[in-house]
Amino acid sequence: MLQRFSHSYFWILLTLLAFACLPSQALDYGLFGATKSELVAAMGWSNVNISWLWFGGVLIFPTFLFIKDRILRSRIELGLALLLIFFLLSSAVYLNYRFGYAIIFLALALLAISSNALANLKVLQADRFMIVSLLVVVLTIVLFILYPITTIFSTMFSEGNALVILEQSYILRIVWNSLSVSATVGVLSTVLGLCFALYTTRIATKRTRLLSKFFSVLPMVTPPFVVSLGIALMLGRSGYITDFLVEYFGFSANWLYGFTGIAVSHTLALTPMAFMILEGALKSSNVALEEASYTLRANSLQTFRFVLLPLLKPALANSFLVITVQSLADFSTPFVLGGNFDVLASQIYFYIVGTQLDYAAASGLGAILLGFSLLFFLIQYWWIGKGSYVTVSGKGYRGAFQPLPSGLKSLIFCILAVWAGFTVLLYGSIFYGSFTVNWGVDHSFTLENYRKLFGQGLDQGGFPSLIQTVLFSLIAAPISAILGLLIAYLLTRRNFVGKQSLEFVTLLCFAVPGTVAGVSYVVAFNHSPLYLTGTAAIIVLSMVTRNMPIGMRACMAALQQLDKSLDEASFSLRVSSLQTLLFVTLPLLKPAFLSALVTSFVRSMTTISAIVFLVSPSTRVATSYILNRVEDGAYGLAVAYGSTLIMVMMLIIGLFGWLMKDQRQF
């Protein structure tokens, strides 16, 4: 009996201790900022309230120790734990009760009891670590992905104002604008990404591959609106290229603003993402199929068209989906270059951040945006799901890459040259503009922008937001990478009920636009039971859930290349799954895991679409600070901060490359 008690009921004692020492109700100014009277009032034992039933409910579990049938006891424990969780959430919502710190220990106790019961019921081969991992993943997805999304629809239908907004005639125009831009950007970025991927895998030498990757990936470490600012410095009303076009070709000074500017900026910013997706697909393709095509007397063009391109169908569809959703979600580029060309994301931003402060209308537009994103995802999922694209088996022949058609090579060379030249001009304009007094008016050299940002101490200028952004990203990146690893391990190494649903819902995170995610967090966590608005926790959670699928995709691809016999050999030596994951699997996954870690960190540092709705005066982030400078018309400060952010990101990627130089060939 004592052994049975030690598995789960230690958490019950810890929960009761937390009930006595920690507040059960949330404090407005935090644990250390509350007065003595506020702290006592937040304690669950200070007065009769619903928390007595919550914490008293766990005292029922020790009575089950006397049930000798372990299966029956485990079923009762699991049922009661689920009932308490439902009662905890529903009663807190009904009574408008905001959870305090003691509830964390109550949740951990219920999680421990549930995992112990599932282990006794032989779920996941009674592996407690895998059971706990699955429960943590499911709770994370339900609480911080599915629940916020459902609040958008509930808010839209509970408040009639949202439906009135959707009936306005201009909404159709905004929807068409958004779809036309995102579809155009999706096609252009995917085509350009394919060109760059073909160059690095089929054409480039070792030296030129490094240079081409640098130019291809550079925009990825740059916030989208910083790219927009650079384009405005070049092609805007006061841009030097615009001056040339106006003087010699009669162009209008406003030719950039609108559809053209948004499409150019998004294509430049999002093509690196398509490049990374397609390069991985090209590297993993089996060239033996291309050799077989040549043996059947097909020329290089026919082989490329009828063999290679069909095999890239999943990667092309995935690239188009990711790019389209990213373009739909970005409001910062339309904010800078949109002019009178309104899109859904920017309209949502103005509904929340502007003077209207209309959450219902924002939820309505967010529901439309989410609907189109999910539609694209489902079409892609259905389209690539009907065929088989496996080309690499366990024992395959790996030959040399086959040459591309000469005409295609020439086209790729031209595209890459134009891209490289434009990138040099763009980033040259960004860095040069950060050292000018007023771009387009006074190009005198000055360090005033950097002095205002970083020359007034750590608590003034741009330092607070930069430090907090680095801190938030350092917290979020490991969590998202670890969760991604756990999901990938569960999906590739374990069989359980709902496995396909878990994979589908996790992949669905890619289809949720950042703007929608930000709005959903504002609506969902602005009231009980989880009041997180204005805290650092909501920003970190947003970063984690947005980047978690990246770790999952990277680790799944690597795990599928590892034979399961490695894990089985470890288990045969009576090593636990946790030890196997840490000391057998993870060392082999180190490149993929570190790649997911760094990618998550970079994305957290440069994110804007979701974070902008969640920041507060006490939780400022770098991208929000830059956007505020753009709103104020301080473009010099904005590009100076953007230049600093780019250098920080390049330094981090360089450090990552140095750490990984012995484990992969760049």
XYZ file of C-alpha atoms in Angstrom:
666
model
C 0.000 0.000 0.000
C 2.869 2.366 0.810
C 4.371 1.779 -2.648
C 1.063 2.619 -4.324
C 0.826 5.751 -2.217
C 4.266 7.018 -3.209
C 3.489 7.041 -6.945
C 0.795 9.737 -7.007
C -0.222 10.827 -3.552
C 2.986 12.681 -2.797
C 1.503 15.331 -5.080
C -1.638 15.425 -2.945
C 0.409 16.348 0.141
C 2.257 18.974 -1.898
C -1.080 20.331 -3.165
C -2.457 20.704 0.366
C 0.760 22.451 1.384
C 0.365 24.818 -1.589
C -3.244 25.496 -0.550
C -1.963 26.571 2.872
C 1.001 28.661 1.688
C 0.100 30.051 -1.749
C -2.841 32.148 -3.004
C -5.602 30.207 -4.702
C -6.888 33.350 -6.418
C -4.861 35.569 -8.741
C -3.348 38.796 -7.425
C -3.652 41.983 -9.473
C -0.065 43.057 -8.791
C 1.614 39.677 -8.458
C 2.874 37.762 -5.466
C 5.557 40.271 -4.515
C 3.604 43.410 -5.377
C 0.531 42.636 -3.271
C -0.133 44.067 0.171
C -0.528 41.830 3.217
C -4.314 42.208 3.218
C -4.535 41.403 -0.518
C -2.351 38.340 -0.030
C -4.460 37.015 2.848
C -7.703 37.638 0.928
C -6.358 35.621 -2.026
C -5.631 32.598 0.174
C -8.178 29.834 -0.307
C -8.487 29.186 3.433
C -9.195 32.843 4.333
C -12.921 32.502 3.596
C -15.390 29.895 2.416
C -15.153 29.663 -1.387
C -15.158 27.224 -4.278
C -11.467 26.379 -3.838
C -12.384 24.342 -0.743
C -14.215 21.911 -3.020
C -11.342 21.833 -5.517
C -8.641 21.017 -3.003
C -10.956 18.922 -0.852
C -11.675 16.745 -3.852
C -8.113 15.381 -3.902
C -8.634 13.982 -0.383
C -10.983 11.392 -1.876
C -8.149 9.619 -3.716
C -6.419 8.072 -0.644
C -9.639 6.207 0.147
C -9.148 4.193 -3.062
C -5.992 2.572 -1.636
C -8.133 -0.098 -0.023
C -9.501 -1.279 -3.395
C -7.448 -4.374 -4.162
C -8.381 -4.656 -7.840
C -5.744 -2.441 -9.473
C -7.589 -2.098 -12.778
C -10.825 -1.041 -11.071
C -8.976 1.346 -8.778
C -7.144 2.940 -11.705
C -10.353 3.426 -13.680
C -12.027 5.109 -10.712
C -8.997 7.351 -10.120
C -8.847 8.364 -13.780
C -12.573 9.083 -13.910
C -12.489 11.165 -10.732
C -9.413 13.100 -11.909
C -11.122 13.986 -15.192
C -14.289 14.950 -13.312
C -12.321 17.244 -10.986
C -10.585 18.888 -13.946
C -13.937 19.552 -15.626
C -15.419 20.854 -12.366
C -12.365 23.043 -11.765
C -12.592 24.748 -15.159
C -16.383 25.042 -15.436
C -16.910 26.385 -11.913
C -14.075 28.908 -12.293
C -15.616 30.234 -15.504
C -19.108 30.373 -14.006
C -17.965 32.132 -10.802
C -15.421 34.365 -12.595
C -12.662 32.954 -10.376
C -9.108 33.732 -11.484
C -6.588 30.968 -10.798
C -3.726 31.633 -8.389
C -0.391 29.901 -7.893
C -1.824 27.110 -5.704
C -3.894 25.874 -8.653
C -0.659 24.963 -10.460
C 0.089 22.320 -7.823
C -3.498 21.090 -7.923
C -3.194 20.625 -11.691
C 0.128 18.801 -11.267
C -1.436 16.454 -8.709
C -4.329 15.621 -11.028
C -1.853 15.106 -13.875
C 0.245 12.732 -11.734
C -2.815 10.758 -10.626
C -4.085 10.496 -14.207
C -0.702 9.351 -15.545
C -0.372 6.741 -12.787
C -3.869 5.425 -13.535
C -3.161 5.238 -17.272
C 0.088 3.378 -16.567
C -1.790 0.820 -14.487
C -4.222 0.433 -17.391
C -1.241 -0.438 -19.660
C -1.659 2.611 -21.894
C 1.509 3.242 -23.974
C 3.004 0.020 -22.613
C 2.674 1.432 -19.066
C 5.491 3.893 -19.812
C 4.937 6.714 -17.313
C 7.282 9.151 -19.040
C 5.516 8.707 -22.374
C 2.119 9.014 -20.681
C 3.098 12.241 -18.913
C 4.559 13.585 -22.170
C 1.341 12.808 -24.036
C -0.807 14.445 -21.345
C 1.379 17.570 -21.299
C 1.261 17.850 -25.098
C -2.509 17.360 -25.245
C -3.132 19.891 -22.456
C -0.857 22.421 -24.164
C -2.664 22.039 -27.483
C -6.136 22.164 -25.915
C -5.515 25.082 -23.540
C -3.278 27.280 -25.665
C -4.263 26.470 -29.258
C -7.767 25.018 -29.562
C -9.393 26.931 -26.693
C -8.224 30.401 -27.833
C -9.348 29.684 -31.398
C -12.835 28.656 -30.270
C -13.177 31.921 -28.337
C -12.949 33.849 -31.609
C -16.075 32.176 -32.932
C -17.929 32.395 -29.616
C -17.147 36.115 -29.341
C -18.227 36.707 -32.921
C -21.647 35.096 -32.419
C -22.244 36.272 -28.849
C -21.912 39.937 -29.822
C -24.065 41.070 -32.704
C -21.699 43.882 -33.634
C -19.341 41.401 -35.272
C -22.032 40.142 -37.627
C -22.994 43.723 -38.494
C -19.385 44.459 -39.398
C -19.210 41.392 -41.632
C -22.257 42.602 -43.557
C -20.483 45.801 -44.644
C -19.726 46.031 -48.359
C -16.070 46.969 -47.885
C -15.361 43.627 -46.173
C -15.625 41.814 -49.515
C -13.055 44.196 -51.000
C -10.682 43.610 -48.060
C -11.076 39.840 -48.371
C -10.315 39.986 -52.097
C -7.274 42.197 -51.469
C -5.927 39.751 -48.879
C -6.448 36.664 -51.014
C -5.001 38.223 -54.162
C -1.839 39.381 -52.387
C -1.292 36.151 -50.447
C -1.858 33.920 -53.484
C 0.500 36.023 -55.607
C 3.169 35.975 -52.911
C 2.681 32.234 -52.391
C 3.313 31.494 -56.063
C 6.233 33.929 -56.464
C 8.000 32.865 -53.264
C 7.589 29.169 -54.042
C 8.967 29.588 -57.577
C 11.906 31.687 -56.365
C 12.544 29.307 -53.474
C 12.625 26.402 -55.937
C 15.145 28.253 -58.116
C 17.458 28.897 -55.172
C 17.072 25.327 -53.883
C 17.929 23.928 -57.321
C 20.994 26.151 -57.447
C 22.365 25.110 -54.046
C 21.694 21.381 -54.578
C 22.299 20.893 -58.318
C 24.452 23.748 -59.664
C 26.553 25.533 -57.034
C 30.076 24.655 -55.974
C 31.009 24.588 -52.301
C 32.066 28.269 -52.325
C 29.170 29.649 -54.326
C 26.722 27.540 -52.290
C 27.729 29.376 -49.123
C 27.293 32.778 -50.788
C 23.946 31.884 -52.354
C 22.635 30.567 -49.031
C 23.674 33.805 -47.365
C 21.674 35.909 -49.821
C 18.741 33.482 -49.727
C 18.418 33.260 -45.946
C 19.304 36.851 -44.984
C 15.717 38.204 -45.231
C 14.567 35.417 -42.888
C 16.386 36.974 -39.926
C 14.815 40.347 -40.661
C 11.393 41.385 -39.346
C 9.015 41.784 -42.330
C 8.368 45.468 -41.712
C 12.125 46.192 -41.593
C 12.293 44.774 -45.115
C 9.347 47.044 -45.932
C 11.218 50.040 -44.532
C 14.258 49.179 -46.646
C 12.092 48.923 -49.756
C 10.485 52.262 -48.894
C 13.960 53.823 -48.596
C 14.767 52.539 -52.092
C 11.461 52.695 -53.939
C 9.274 54.957 -51.804
C 8.364 58.578 -52.408
C 11.845 59.751 -51.366
C 13.715 56.676 -52.614
C 16.709 57.055 -54.879
C 15.411 54.477 -57.374
C 12.019 56.210 -57.456
C 13.714 59.553 -58.161
C 15.468 57.920 -61.120
C 12.234 56.345 -62.420
C 10.275 59.583 -62.028
C 12.895 61.674 -63.793
C 13.688 59.392 -66.734
C 10.597 57.212 -67.166
C 7.760 59.383 -65.876
C 6.745 57.065 -63.026
C 4.460 58.297 -60.266
C 6.177 58.819 -56.914
C 3.437 56.709 -55.293
C 3.741 53.732 -57.664
C 5.006 51.406 -54.915
C 2.240 51.808 -52.342
C -0.563 49.265 -52.493
C -0.647 45.792 -54.012
C 2.781 46.153 -55.653
C 4.640 47.185 -52.508
C 3.063 44.502 -50.328
C 3.716 41.772 -52.909
C 7.356 42.798 -53.428
C 8.075 43.048 -49.705
C 6.347 39.782 -48.798
C 8.047 37.927 -51.652
C 11.447 39.159 -50.535
C 10.799 38.373 -46.867
C 9.140 34.964 -47.301
C 11.123 33.387 -50.144
C 13.825 32.136 -47.699
C 11.176 30.051 -45.958
C 10.198 28.421 -49.256
C 13.880 27.895 -50.050
C 14.508 26.001 -46.798
C 11.481 23.740 -47.324
C 12.349 22.914 -50.931
C 16.083 22.510 -50.353
C 15.400 19.819 -47.767
C 13.075 18.020 -50.174
C 15.635 18.142 -53.004
C 18.416 16.843 -50.772
C 16.337 13.873 -49.655
C 15.126 12.885 -53.142
C 16.513 9.680 -54.641
C 18.484 10.484 -57.793
C 18.232 6.859 -58.920
C 14.798 7.712 -60.332
C 16.342 10.454 -62.450
C 19.036 8.065 -63.642
C 16.320 5.593 -64.593
C 14.654 8.326 -66.622
C 17.898 8.967 -68.531
C 18.311 5.263 -69.259
C 14.891 5.405 -70.926
C 16.299 8.139 -73.226
C 14.442 11.034 -71.623
C 16.262 14.354 -71.893
C 17.026 16.634 -68.947
C 13.919 18.783 -69.471
C 11.600 15.767 -69.581
C 13.254 14.304 -66.470
C 12.860 17.573 -64.617
C 9.240 18.016 -65.667
C 7.908 14.459 -65.319
C 10.133 12.964 -62.589
C 11.600 15.613 -60.290
C 8.715 18.096 -60.138
C 6.045 15.459 -59.307
C 8.246 14.181 -56.467
C 8.417 17.735 -55.102
C 4.627 18.025 -55.041
C 4.308 17.750 -51.204
C 7.117 20.241 -50.622
C 5.703 22.689 -53.178
C 2.252 22.445 -51.600
C 3.700 22.857 -48.117
C 5.721 25.866 -49.225
C 2.697 27.518 -50.840
C 0.596 26.896 -47.721
C 3.159 28.280 -45.277
C 3.921 31.339 -47.416
C 0.248 32.102 -48.084
C -0.656 31.902 -44.397
C 2.318 34.066 -43.417
C 1.338 36.660 -46.015
C -2.290 36.631 -44.872
C -1.263 37.121 -41.245
C 1.212 39.978 -41.680
C -0.204 43.425 -41.024
C 3.081 45.324 -40.626
C 3.966 45.376 -44.322
C 0.526 46.738 -45.367
C 0.936 49.222 -42.520
C 4.135 50.571 -44.120
C 3.526 50.032 -47.852
C -0.217 49.429 -48.159
C -1.406 52.975 -48.690
C -5.163 52.743 -49.312
C -4.913 49.010 -50.044
C -6.566 47.473 -46.958
C -6.176 43.808 -46.005
C -7.742 41.658 -43.285
C -4.706 41.595 -40.992
C -4.232 45.365 -40.942
C -7.954 45.935 -40.394
C -7.881 43.560 -37.403
C -4.915 45.498 -36.034
C -6.761 48.807 -36.268
C -9.864 47.330 -34.600
C -7.840 46.330 -31.526
C -4.944 48.778 -31.314
C -6.724 51.761 -32.853
C -9.294 54.064 -31.306
C -12.204 51.685 -32.039
C -11.122 48.921 -29.581
C -13.715 46.528 -30.992
C -12.830 42.943 -30.028
C -16.028 41.542 -31.539
C -15.332 43.013 -34.983
C -11.702 41.885 -34.772
C -12.901 38.386 -33.875
C -15.236 38.377 -36.879
C -12.474 39.318 -39.302
C -10.152 36.901 -37.515
C -12.661 34.109 -38.092
C -12.681 34.911 -41.832
C -8.884 34.941 -41.918
C -8.716 31.656 -40.026
C -11.340 30.112 -42.298
C -9.336 30.804 -45.453
C -6.124 29.561 -43.827
C -7.783 26.315 -42.747
C -9.265 25.926 -46.230
C -5.802 26.203 -47.794
C -4.474 23.700 -45.269
C -7.245 21.163 -45.904
C -6.843 21.453 -49.685
C -3.118 20.843 -49.345
C -3.667 17.961 -46.906
C -6.158 16.330 -49.291
C -4.162 17.032 -52.452
C -0.842 15.492 -51.372
C -2.471 12.792 -49.270
C -3.752 10.794 -52.244
C -0.344 9.823 -53.616
C 2.865 8.194 -52.475
C 6.107 10.157 -52.706
C 8.520 7.812 -50.923
C 11.782 7.535 -52.862
C 14.307 6.544 -50.181
C 14.101 3.048 -48.725
C 16.184 1.414 -46.048
C 18.687 0.046 -48.573
C 18.843 2.384 -51.499
C 21.331 3.402 -54.127
C 22.579 6.966 -53.818
C 24.051 8.244 -57.040
C 25.136 11.686 -58.188
C 22.686 14.501 -58.877
C 21.729 14.748 -62.531
C 22.305 17.952 -64.551
C 19.488 20.419 -65.061
C 18.375 21.695 -68.491
C 20.768 24.373 -69.755
C 17.978 26.892 -70.275
C 16.773 26.412 -66.721
C 20.323 26.879 -65.448
C 20.637 30.194 -67.271
C 17.283 31.368 -65.916
C 18.294 30.439 -62.359
C 21.615 32.290 -62.747
C 19.792 35.435 -63.890
C 17.222 35.265 -61.087
C 19.903 34.712 -58.451
C 21.979 37.618 -59.792
C 18.996 39.997 -59.688
C 18.092 38.769 -56.194
C 21.653 39.241 -54.917
C 21.898 42.729 -56.401
C 18.550 43.798 -54.987
C 19.443 42.336 -51.571
C 22.728 44.266 -51.484
C 20.911 47.504 -52.331
C 18.160 46.771 -49.807
C 20.372 46.061 -46.821
C 22.794 48.763 -47.850
C 19.866 51.203 -47.742
C 18.768 49.902 -44.327
C 22.213 50.220 -42.749
C 23.017 53.526 -44.460
C 19.619 54.941 -43.544
C 20.280 54.207 -39.876
C 23.235 56.638 -39.986
C 21.399 59.524 -41.697
C 19.604 62.468 -40.121
C 16.430 62.197 -42.216
C 16.273 59.912 -45.249
C 15.204 61.701 -48.405
C 15.751 65.133 -46.844
C 19.065 65.222 -44.992
C 21.537 62.424 -45.720
C 24.203 63.782 -43.375
C 26.080 61.158 -41.372
C 25.060 60.906 -37.703
C 25.179 58.491 -34.765
C 22.232 60.176 -33.081
C 19.822 57.338 -33.871
C 22.010 54.776 -32.127
C 22.711 57.147 -29.241
C 18.983 57.581 -28.619
C 18.454 53.831 -28.760
C 21.421 52.441 -26.857
C 23.314 55.384 -25.399
C 21.003 56.318 -22.525
C 21.509 53.367 -20.193
C 19.985 49.917 -19.898
C 16.636 51.278 -18.710
C 16.120 53.818 -21.500
C 15.677 53.805 -25.287
C 15.768 50.463 -27.044
C 17.646 48.456 -24.428
C 14.658 47.390 -22.258
C 12.725 45.965 -25.214
C 15.830 44.274 -26.660
C 16.762 42.663 -23.331
C 13.205 41.476 -22.715
C 12.912 40.092 -26.250
C 16.121 38.091 -25.839
C 14.929 36.849 -22.438
C 11.478 35.829 -23.714
C 13.027 34.086 -26.725
C 15.569 32.242 -24.566
C 12.709 30.912 -22.442
C 10.353 30.068 -25.309
C 12.815 28.465 -27.742
C 13.869 25.492 -25.540
C 10.271 24.839 -24.482
C 8.984 24.815 -28.067
C 11.900 22.634 -29.226
C 11.396 20.136 -26.371
C 7.643 19.948 -26.950
C 8.278 19.463 -30.663
C 10.725 16.652 -29.866
C 8.227 14.936 -27.551
C 5.440 15.151 -30.140
C 7.743 13.800 -32.855
C 8.882 10.923 -30.622
C 5.314 10.030 -29.692
C 4.149 10.086 -33.308
C 7.062 8.057 -34.705
C 7.788 5.628 -31.867
C 4.451 4.987 -30.128
C 0.957 3.831 -31.095
C -2.037 5.199 -29.204
C -5.645 6.178 -29.717
C -5.916 9.571 -31.424
C -2.402 9.512 -32.878
C -3.462 10.794 -36.306
C -5.669 13.457 -34.713
C -2.729 14.708 -32.644
C -0.546 14.958 -35.734
C -3.279 16.744 -37.692
C -4.003 19.281 -34.924
C -0.298 19.980 -34.409
C 0.214 20.549 -38.124
C -2.874 22.737 -38.035
C -0.838 25.245 -36.020
C 0.881 26.133 -39.298
C -2.478 27.171 -40.721
C -3.374 29.577 -37.896
C -2.257 33.089 -38.907
C -0.267 35.009 -36.311
C -2.816 37.825 -36.321
C -5.591 35.357 -35.472
C -3.445 33.765 -32.767
C -2.829 37.163 -31.177
C -6.504 38.140 -31.248
C -7.532 34.748 -29.846
C -5.100 35.109 -26.936
C -6.410 38.581 -26.140
C -10.007 37.341 -26.117
C -9.352 34.020 -24.334
C -6.986 35.156 -21.594
C -8.513 38.526 -20.760
C -10.837 37.034 -18.131
C -11.135 34.141 -15.699
C -10.007 31.499 -15.124
C -6.661 32.226 -16.817
C -6.128 35.978 -16.769
C -2.789 36.412 -18.541
C -3.246 39.669 -20.458
C -0.363 42.069 -19.879
C 1.951 39.437 -18.402
C 5.190 37.975 -19.706
C 3.612 34.512 -19.564
C 1.177 35.210 -22.404
C 4.012 36.390 -24.669
C 6.135 33.321 -23.935
C 3.149 31.004 -24.434
C 2.396 32.645 -27.770
C 5.998 32.145 -28.893
C 5.961 28.509 -27.760
C 2.735 27.538 -29.525
C 3.688 29.373 -32.719
C 7.082 27.645 -32.962
C 6.254 24.207 -31.539
C 5.398 22.712 -34.983
C 8.860 23.697 -36.241
C 10.548 21.448 -33.704
C 8.065 18.690 -34.424
C 8.641 18.753 -38.193
C 12.444 18.883 -37.847
C 12.624 16.057 -35.300
C 10.071 13.886 -37.143
C 12.118 14.079 -40.331
C 15.254 13.063 -38.423
C 13.534 10.315 -36.408
C 12.160 8.712 -39.562
C 15.759 8.195 -40.689
C 16.721 6.395 -37.431
C 16.045 2.686 -37.151
C 13.754 1.746 -34.280
C 16.151 -1.076 -33.398
C 18.332 1.500 -31.621
C 15.530 2.217 -29.168
C 14.658 -1.458 -28.879
C 18.253 -2.338 -28.010
C 18.170 0.229 -25.232
C 14.861 -1.091 -23.891
C 16.233 -4.656 -23.936
C 18.847 -3.483 -21.432
C 16.013 -2.311 -19.168
C 16.711 1.355 -19.797
C 13.715 3.664 -19.369
C 12.243 5.633 -22.255
C 13.449 8.898 -20.687
C 17.041 7.641 -20.512
C 16.766 6.224 -24.026
C 15.543 9.562 -25.348
C 18.274 11.515 -23.530
C 21.286 9.261 -24.098
C 20.494 7.355 -27.310
C 18.026 9.258 -29.477
C 18.786 12.901 -28.650
C 22.539 12.711 -29.450
C 21.611 11.375 -32.898
C 19.017 14.137 -33.275
C 21.363 16.898 -32.138
C 21.595 18.677 -35.534
C 17.819 18.642 -36.067
C 17.094 19.604 -32.461
C 19.582 22.482 -32.438
C 18.259 23.645 -35.805
C 14.731 23.731 -34.374
C 16.049 25.505 -31.280
C 17.797 28.261 -33.223
C 14.939 28.654 -35.713
C 12.469 29.007 -32.845
C 14.718 31.583 -31.192
C 15.082 33.627 -34.387
C 11.335 33.505 -35.084
C 10.597 34.556 -31.510
C 12.990 37.486 -31.820
C 11.452 38.716 -35.077
C 7.764 37.869 -34.582
C 5.229 40.693 -34.750
C 1.800 39.533 -35.988
C 0.753 37.806 -32.743
C 2.951 39.605 -30.223
C 1.798 43.128 -31.064
C -1.615 42.464 -29.481
C -0.110 41.008 -26.301
C 2.552 43.513 -25.252
C 2.099 45.975 -22.410
C 4.225 48.830 -21.004
C 5.950 46.309 -18.718
C 6.463 43.648 -21.410
C 7.891 45.455 -24.414
C 9.492 43.537 -27.290
C 11.850 44.683 -30.029
C 9.505 44.349 -33.005
C 6.727 46.218 -31.219
C 9.172 48.994 -30.317
C 10.233 49.336 -33.963
C 6.604 49.412 -35.103
C 5.859 52.199 -32.631
C 8.753 54.223 -34.037
C 7.297 53.759 -37.531
C 3.921 54.991 -36.269
C 5.670 58.060 -34.839
C 7.432 58.718 -38.155
C 10.879 58.142 -36.590
C 12.172 56.054 -39.490
C 15.818 56.640 -38.570
C 15.315 55.063 -35.157
C 13.288 52.230 -36.706
C 15.925 51.227 -39.270
C 18.708 51.650 -36.681
C 16.959 49.253 -34.327
C 16.193 46.913 -37.237
C 19.870 46.932 -38.243
C 20.851 46.028 -34.691
C 18.334 43.195 -34.638
C 19.669 41.838 -37.941
C 23.229 41.824 -36.604
C 22.144 40.024 -33.433
C 20.362 37.364 -35.480
C 23.315 36.884 -37.834
C 25.620 36.520 -34.828
C 23.371 33.820 -33.371
C 23.157 31.927 -36.674
C 26.934 32.193 -37.066
C 27.403 30.765 -33.581
C 25.019 27.947 -34.449
C 26.943 27.194 -37.634
C 30.187 27.069 -35.649
C 28.684 24.640 -33.141
C 27.386 22.423 -35.928
C 30.367 22.551 -38.307
C 31.617 19.100 -37.317
C 28.175 17.488 -37.579
C 26.930 18.518 -40.988
C 28.228 19.866 -44.266
C 26.982 23.363 -44.915
